[in-house]
Amino acid sequence: MQLPELIRDIGRRAREASRPLSNLTTETKNAILRAMADELLVREAAILEANVADLAGAREHGLAPAAIDRLTLTPERLRKIAADVRHVAELPDPVNEVLAEWTRPNGIRISKVRKPIGVIGIIYESRPNVTCDAAVLCIKTGNAVILRGGSESLRSNLAIAEALQTGGARAGLPADAIQLIPVTDREAVKLLAQADEFLDVIVPRGGKSLIEAVVSSARMPVIKHYDGVCHIYVDAAADVEMATRILINGKCQRPGVCNALECLLIHRDIAEKFLTAAVPELAAHGVELRADEEAFHQLSTLNYQLLRRATVEDYRTEYLALILSVKIVPDLAAAIDHIERHGSHHSDAIVTTDETVAEKFLNEVDSATVYWNASTRFTDGGEFGFGAEIGISTDKLHARGPMALPELTTYRYLIRGEGQIRA
Amino acid sequence: MQLPELIRDIGRRAREASRPLSNLTTETKNAILRAMADELLVREAAILEANVADLAGAREHGLAPAAIDRLTLTPERLRKIAADVRHVAELPDPVNEVLAEWTRPNGIRISKVRKPIGVIGIIYESRPNVTCDAAVLCIKTGNAVILRGGSESLRSNLAIAEALQTGGARAGLPADAIQLIPVTDREAVKLLAQADEFLDVIVPRGGKSLIEAVVSSARMPVIKHYDGVCHIYVDAAADVEMATRILINGKCQRPGVCNALECLLIHRDIAEKFLTAAVPELAAHGVELRADEEAFHQLSTLNYQLLRRATVEDYRTEYLALILSVKIVPDLAAAIDHIERHGSHHSDAIVTTDETVAEKFLNEVDSATVYWNASTRFTDGGEFGFGAEIGISTDKLHARGPMALPELTTYRYLIRGEGQIRA
């Protein structure tokens, strides 16, 4: 089959599967998930063998050690993946939740009820466990799913998807409810993004060029999982010890994730005091600083070694590394203005003991998650208590911030009457 | 200015306006709306004069009498438009509504709070009152708006937008919060749809070619207000008198709107009885029927005059006229299958006295609004009790069905801590 026909065929099958799937009971869906978890373990040898082949290919292509580690499956990691599937079976099913219900003066009763979206496309570049996570969350919410992972993990992804399909089928999963596109060509992404007859939404998780390929082609709604250019603003009234702790946690605990800090803004009145306190910690963690003129001067005086001057480009960059932009601002308004102009509206924090200042920051910073005296690293479905997440949406519509099971649903209005007509 | 620069300039201004606008209090926004209503009446002469010029142009272009009527403004209609603005000022403001609030075991407090979306683009082809309705609903929810209406009403739209800007400014509306694109070229729509740096969402209301121009170009979320191929299914256990009443209301009360019926499905066991009852009513209203083979035979026997055979294309057509497709089905499953395959997922109804059948229909028909024993004509923000609506979304994400003030908002997570960091 040629690629365009293949994508249409996959889309058509997913659409067909979505109807019976949307009407499964919670009990059936949970039984399906448990059967999937069983099958992942039954097929341990085959999945690990596929992974070994992926790893050999990855080494041949010179993948970085960190990427090799993310790609690697072990018996222990596979058991963790299966346990996560069982965990999703335990979570509440959002489908059929009544969101609102009211009766109109003419007697018609209106119910707004959560329902599956239909067919969801998920495009990702990362670890093979995403194949399982994404599929399982879609099935839990009664949606058919089309997956398209990265080329380096294709064999592992196929082996995992096959286990989910086979295990699920035993417990009543409709055929074609989970499909993995076996072509890792970028063209497949574009074709999928144009197939709005079959897909209700497409969720790209990955780097700039992947997101751009989806956004420029897509005819259906897109929920982007894009970058986090996250800020911490240390206000004049900040507790310096607390600000240092939140800064180091946000920048250094796990620099490669989207909720890590990329920019430090400091109120001028506390800059010297704060930098004096923070510099030993930053140096101990080996953080490179890219500073504006004023901060550069102060950091030079403090004899900070890993120091460069910041460019405008730095303020828009998600480093995903131990690098931090630093800027001294005259007031709260300048801090908010910087975040609004240069940030990516993901997660931004203020540290201050002044409630008025904090509430103004919370009110005016237009980001998915805005923090007062807490680390931006909490932007995460698990940390929010959502039980599981499909990712962190950087879009404003339908889903914003941590995207969990309810965000994989839509709603319908169901109206019950006794023959009412419109006058 | 060239068109691409003009569109970018409008976008940039809207983005700048959106920040102060998003932080206005409810009281200020309502004062702005009342000042707008006042100014519409102050400028009555200028607005009606612009409308006279539009009407002259429309007549020159041979616009149909119904379209001329929709375009026409009168002192009375303008008073109605101003009264509608005052009505929106009275509605509750959804901004800052706390949707959920909880505390995590580590003590951070999470609030999910409604906030303005930012900048909304609205593209429409219809009556000049939409210029006012759309702008007012966006301002009420703290959003900047970019309007692009049809060419035949350009002068009326400009006059109305100017009244809203001038009146609003007197009460504190930021400059550029309401902008109307003075170019009705289709190219302007495409350029706007690509300006995702400045627009957060685009809402096209109109015909197929307008929607297609937006969908194929758009880089930001689109909420389509598209067609309604709405069905009524008369079940074997239907009350024939009730079914006839709902059918005639749905098809004939106002055939030119999206929630009007386009297709009648009848269970075989009740077909003869139902058609015998409905035929005099359908004939009295002059409804042309396009029937499948079985219905054609029965309607011929009943000597129905305005009768043709239905084609597959008929089942996908939004007639917006006194034409109705008719099909006899063997059972409920066939009715649901027809609706799922041929419908537009807008509004569909079942008439039956059998609750089990009704609930199955409500559960399995994947439309924005699904009715049991009531007319599809109730799919309307006013009829739902929403106070005002921006339109009827035919999309599944963010807004589905009648789209009112809450659907013009997004949300943020605001998190308050005491220095918590992630372990």
GROMACS .gro file of N, CA, C and O in nm, chain B residues 345-402:
model
  232
  768HIS      N    1  -2.346   1.562   1.303
  768HIS     CA    2  -2.324   1.558   1.449
  768HIS      C    3  -2.363   1.689   1.517
  768HIS      O    4  -2.297   1.734   1.609
  769HIS      N    5  -2.468   1.752   1.466
  769HIS     CA    6  -2.516   1.878   1.521
  769HIS      C    7  -2.629   1.852   1.620
  769HIS      O    8  -2.608   1.858   1.741
  770SER      N    9  -2.747   1.818   1.571
  770SER     CA   10  -2.864   1.795   1.657
  770SER      C   11  -2.948   1.684   1.596
  770SER      O   12  -2.982   1.692   1.477
  771ASP      N   13  -2.979   1.582   1.674
  771ASP     CA   14  -3.059   1.470   1.623
  771ASP      C   15  -3.157   1.427   1.731
  771ASP      O   16  -3.125   1.430   1.850
  772ALA      N   17  -3.277   1.384   1.685
  772ALA     CA   18  -3.384   1.354   1.780
  772ALA      C   19  -3.445   1.217   1.756
  772ALA      O   20  -3.450   1.170   1.643
  773ILE      N   21  -3.491   1.156   1.865
  773ILE     CA   22  -3.572   1.036   1.856
  773ILE      C   23  -3.708   1.068   1.916
  773ILE      O   24  -3.716   1.143   2.014
  774VAL      N   25  -3.813   1.012   1.855
  774VAL     CA   26  -3.946   1.020   1.917
  774VAL      C   27  -3.988   0.878   1.948
  774VAL      O   28  -3.995   0.792   1.858
  775THR      N   29  -4.011   0.850   2.075
  775THR     CA   30  -4.052   0.716   2.117
  775THR      C   31  -4.111   0.723   2.257
  775THR      O   32  -4.079   0.815   2.335
  776THR      N   33  -4.195   0.625   2.290
  776THR     CA   34  -4.245   0.612   2.428
  776THR      C   35  -4.164   0.505   2.503
  776THR      O   36  -4.188   0.483   2.621
  777ASP      N   37  -4.069   0.443   2.434
  777ASP     CA   38  -3.991   0.334   2.492
  777ASP      C   39  -3.860   0.390   2.550
  777ASP      O   40  -3.769   0.427   2.476
  778GLU      N   41  -3.850   0.392   2.683
  778GLU     CA   42  -3.736   0.455   2.748
  778GLU      C   43  -3.604   0.384   2.716
  778GLU      O   44  -3.500   0.451   2.698
  779THR      N   45  -3.607   0.251   2.707
  779THR     CA   46  -3.484   0.176   2.677
  779THR      C   47  -3.430   0.215   2.541
  779THR      O   48  -3.309   0.238   2.523
  780VAL      N   49  -3.520   0.221   2.444
  780VAL     CA   50  -3.480   0.262   2.308
  780VAL      C   51  -3.426   0.405   2.310
  780VAL      O   52  -3.321   0.436   2.252
  781ALA      N   53  -3.496   0.492   2.382
  781ALA     CA   54  -3.455   0.633   2.387
  781ALA      C   55  -3.316   0.648   2.447
  781ALA      O   56  -3.231   0.720   2.394
  782GLU      N   57  -3.291   0.576   2.558
  782GLU     CA   58  -3.161   0.591   2.625
  782GLU      C   59  -3.049   0.537   2.538
  782GLU      O   60  -2.938   0.590   2.539
  783LYS      N   61  -3.078   0.431   2.461
  783LYS     CA   62  -2.976   0.378   2.370
  783LYS      C   63  -2.943   0.482   2.262
  783LYS      O   64  -2.827   0.505   2.229
  784PHE      N   65  -3.046   0.547   2.212
  784PHE     CA   66  -3.026   0.653   2.112
  784PHE      C   67  -2.945   0.769   2.171
  784PHE      O   68  -2.846   0.814   2.112
  785LEU      N   69  -2.983   0.812   2.290
  785LEU     CA   70  -2.912   0.923   2.355
  785LEU      C   71  -2.766   0.886   2.379
  785LEU      O   72  -2.676   0.970   2.367
  786ASN      N   73  -2.742   0.761   2.411
  786ASN     CA   74  -2.607   0.717   2.444
  786ASN      C   75  -2.519   0.700   2.321
  786ASN      O   76  -2.399   0.726   2.325
  787GLU      N   77  -2.579   0.656   2.210
  787GLU     CA   78  -2.496   0.615   2.096
  787GLU      C   79  -2.487   0.716   1.982
  787GLU      O   80  -2.400   0.704   1.897
  788VAL      N   81  -2.577   0.812   1.978
  788VAL     CA   82  -2.567   0.912   1.872
  788VAL      C   83  -2.467   1.019   1.915
  788VAL      O   84  -2.487   1.088   2.015
  789ASP      N   85  -2.358   1.027   1.840
  789ASP     CA   86  -2.247   1.115   1.879
  789ASP      C   87  -2.265   1.255   1.820
  789ASP      O   88  -2.190   1.298   1.734
  790SER      N   89  -2.368   1.325   1.867
  790SER     CA   90  -2.393   1.461   1.818
  790SER      C   91  -2.386   1.558   1.935
  790SER      O   92  -2.400   1.519   2.050
  791ALA      N   93  -2.363   1.685   1.902
  791ALA     CA   94  -2.348   1.787   2.007
  791ALA      C   95  -2.472   1.790   2.096
  791ALA      O   96  -2.462   1.802   2.217
  792THR      N   97  -2.589   1.775   2.034
  792THR     CA   98  -2.714   1.777   2.110
  792THR      C   99  -2.801   1.663   2.060
  792THR      O  100  -2.825   1.650   1.940
  793VAL      N  101  -2.847   1.579   2.152
  793VAL     CA  102  -2.930   1.463   2.117
  793VAL      C  103  -3.060   1.474   2.196
  793VAL      O  104  -3.059   1.496   2.318
  794TYR      N  105  -3.172   1.462   2.126
  794TYR     CA  106  -3.304   1.486   2.184
  794TYR      C  107  -3.388   1.360   2.193
  794TYR      O  108  -3.388   1.278   2.101
  795TRP      N  109  -3.464   1.351   2.300
  795TRP     CA  110  -3.569   1.250   2.312
  795TRP      C  111  -3.700   1.325   2.330
  795TRP      O  112  -3.718   1.396   2.428
  796ASN      N  113  -3.789   1.308   2.233
  796ASN     CA  114  -3.922   1.370   2.240
  796ASN      C  115  -3.919   1.523   2.254
  796ASN      O  116  -3.990   1.581   2.336
  797ALA      N  117  -3.832   1.586   2.176
  797ALA     CA  118  -3.833   1.733   2.172
  797ALA      C  119  -3.775   1.776   2.037
  797ALA      O  120  -3.704   1.699   1.971
  798SER      N  121  -3.803   1.899   1.998
  798SER     CA  122  -3.762   1.950   1.868
  798SER      C  123  -3.614   1.988   1.866
  798SER      O  124  -3.563   2.048   1.961
  799THR      N  125  -3.545   1.955   1.756
  799THR     CA  126  -3.404   1.995   1.741
  799THR      C  127  -3.388   2.147   1.737
  799THR      O  128  -3.277   2.197   1.753
  800ARG      N  129  -3.497   2.219   1.716
  800ARG     CA  130  -3.490   2.365   1.711
  800ARG      C  131  -3.448   2.429   1.843
  800ARG      O  132  -3.419   2.547   1.849
  801PHE      N  133  -3.442   2.348   1.951
  801PHE     CA  134  -3.399   2.403   2.081
  801PHE      C  135  -3.247   2.418   2.092
  801PHE      O  136  -3.198   2.470   2.193
  802THR      N  137  -3.170   2.371   1.993
  802THR     CA  138  -3.024   2.388   2.000
  802THR      C  139  -2.991   2.535   1.975
  802THR      O  140  -2.977   2.580   1.860
  803ASP      N  141  -2.979   2.609   2.083
  803ASP     CA  142  -2.969   2.755   2.077
  803ASP      C  143  -2.932   2.804   2.216
  803ASP      O  144  -2.988   2.757   2.315
  804GLY      N  145  -2.836   2.898   2.223
  804GLY     CA  146  -2.792   2.948   2.353
  804GLY      C  147  -2.905   3.005   2.435
  804GLY      O  148  -2.915   2.982   2.555
  805GLY      N  149  -2.994   3.080   2.371
  805GLY     CA  150  -3.108   3.138   2.441
  805GLY      C  151  -3.201   3.031   2.496
  805GLY      O  152  -3.239   3.033   2.613
  806GLU      N  153  -3.233   2.931   2.411
  806GLU     CA  154  -3.323   2.824   2.453
  806GLU      C  155  -3.261   2.738   2.565
  806GLU      O  156  -3.331   2.678   2.645
  807PHE      N  157  -3.128   2.731   2.566
  807PHE     CA  158  -3.058   2.656   2.671
  807PHE      C  159  -3.051   2.736   2.802
  807PHE      O  160  -3.009   2.684   2.904
  808GLY      N  161  -3.084   2.865   2.795
  808GLY     CA  162  -3.076   2.949   2.914
  808GLY      C  163  -2.940   3.012   2.934
  808GLY      O  164  -2.906   3.054   3.045
  809PHE      N  165  -2.860   3.020   2.828
  809PHE     CA  166  -2.724   3.074   2.840
  809PHE      C  167  -2.720   3.227   2.834
  809PHE      O  168  -2.614   3.285   2.852
  810GLY      N  169  -2.831   3.290   2.804
  810GLY     CA  170  -2.835   3.436   2.806
  810GLY      C  171  -2.789   3.498   2.676
  810GLY      O  172  -2.846   3.594   2.629
  811ALA      N  173  -2.683   3.445   2.618
  811ALA     CA  174  -2.631   3.496   2.491
  811ALA      C  175  -2.544   3.386   2.433
  811ALA      O  176  -2.495   3.301   2.505
  812GLU      N  177  -2.525   3.387   2.304
  812GLU     CA  178  -2.436   3.288   2.244
  812GLU      C  179  -2.357   3.352   2.131
  812GLU      O  180  -2.401   3.448   2.069
  813ILE      N  181  -2.238   3.297   2.110
  813ILE     CA  182  -2.156   3.343   1.998
  813ILE      C  183  -2.190   3.260   1.875
  813ILE      O  184  -2.160   3.299   1.762
  814GLY      N  185  -2.256   3.147   1.895
  814GLY     CA  186  -2.296   3.061   1.784
  814GLY      C  187  -2.308   2.918   1.831
  814GLY      O  188  -2.310   2.890   1.951
  815ILE      N  189  -2.317   2.826   1.734
  815ILE     CA  190  -2.330   2.683   1.764
  815ILE      C  191  -2.206   2.614   1.709
  815ILE      O  192  -2.189   2.603   1.587
  816SER      N  193  -2.120   2.563   1.796
  816SER     CA  194  -1.999   2.496   1.752
  816SER      C  195  -2.032   2.358   1.698
  816SER      O  196  -2.104   2.281   1.761
  817THR      N  197  -1.977   2.327   1.582
  817THR     CA  198  -1.990   2.191   1.528
  817THR      C  199  -1.861   2.113   1.553
  817THR      O  200  -1.843   2.005   1.497
  818ASP      N  201  -1.771   2.168   1.633
  818ASP     CA  202  -1.651   2.095   1.671
  818ASP      C  203  -1.672   2.023   1.804
  818ASP      O  204  -1.768   2.050   1.875
  819LYS      N  205  -1.579   1.934   1.836
  819LYS     CA  206  -1.590   1.856   1.959
  819LYS      C  207  -1.504   1.910   2.071
  819LYS      O  208  -1.526   1.877   2.186
  820LEU      N  209  -1.401   1.988   2.035
  820LEU     CA  210  -1.306   2.030   2.139
  820LEU      C  211  -1.329   2.173   2.185
  820LEU      O  212  -1.364   2.259   2.105
  821HIS      N  213  -1.307   2.195   2.313
  821HIS     CA  214  -1.322   2.323   2.381
  821HIS      C  215  -1.470   2.364   2.390
  821HIS      O  216  -1.519   2.387   2.499
  822ALA      N  217  -1.538   2.378   2.276
  822ALA     CA  218  -1.678   2.418   2.279
  822ALA      C  219  -1.755   2.330   2.183
  822ALA      O  220  -1.714   2.312   2.069
  823ARG      N  221  -1.866   2.274   2.228
  823ARG     CA  222  -1.950   2.189   2.144
  823ARG      C  223  -2.094   2.234   2.162
  823ARG      O  224  -2.138   2.257   2.274
  824GLY      N  225  -2.166   2.249   2.051
  824GLY     CA  226  -2.303   2.296   2.061
  824GLY      C  227  -2.308   2.445   2.092
  824GLY      O  228  -2.213   2.518   2.061
  825PRO      N  229  -2.418   2.493   2.156
  825PRO     CA  230  -2.430   2.636   2.183
  825PRO      C  231  -2.309   2.687   2.262
  825PRO      O  232  -2.272   2.631   2.363
   0.00000   0.00000   0.00000
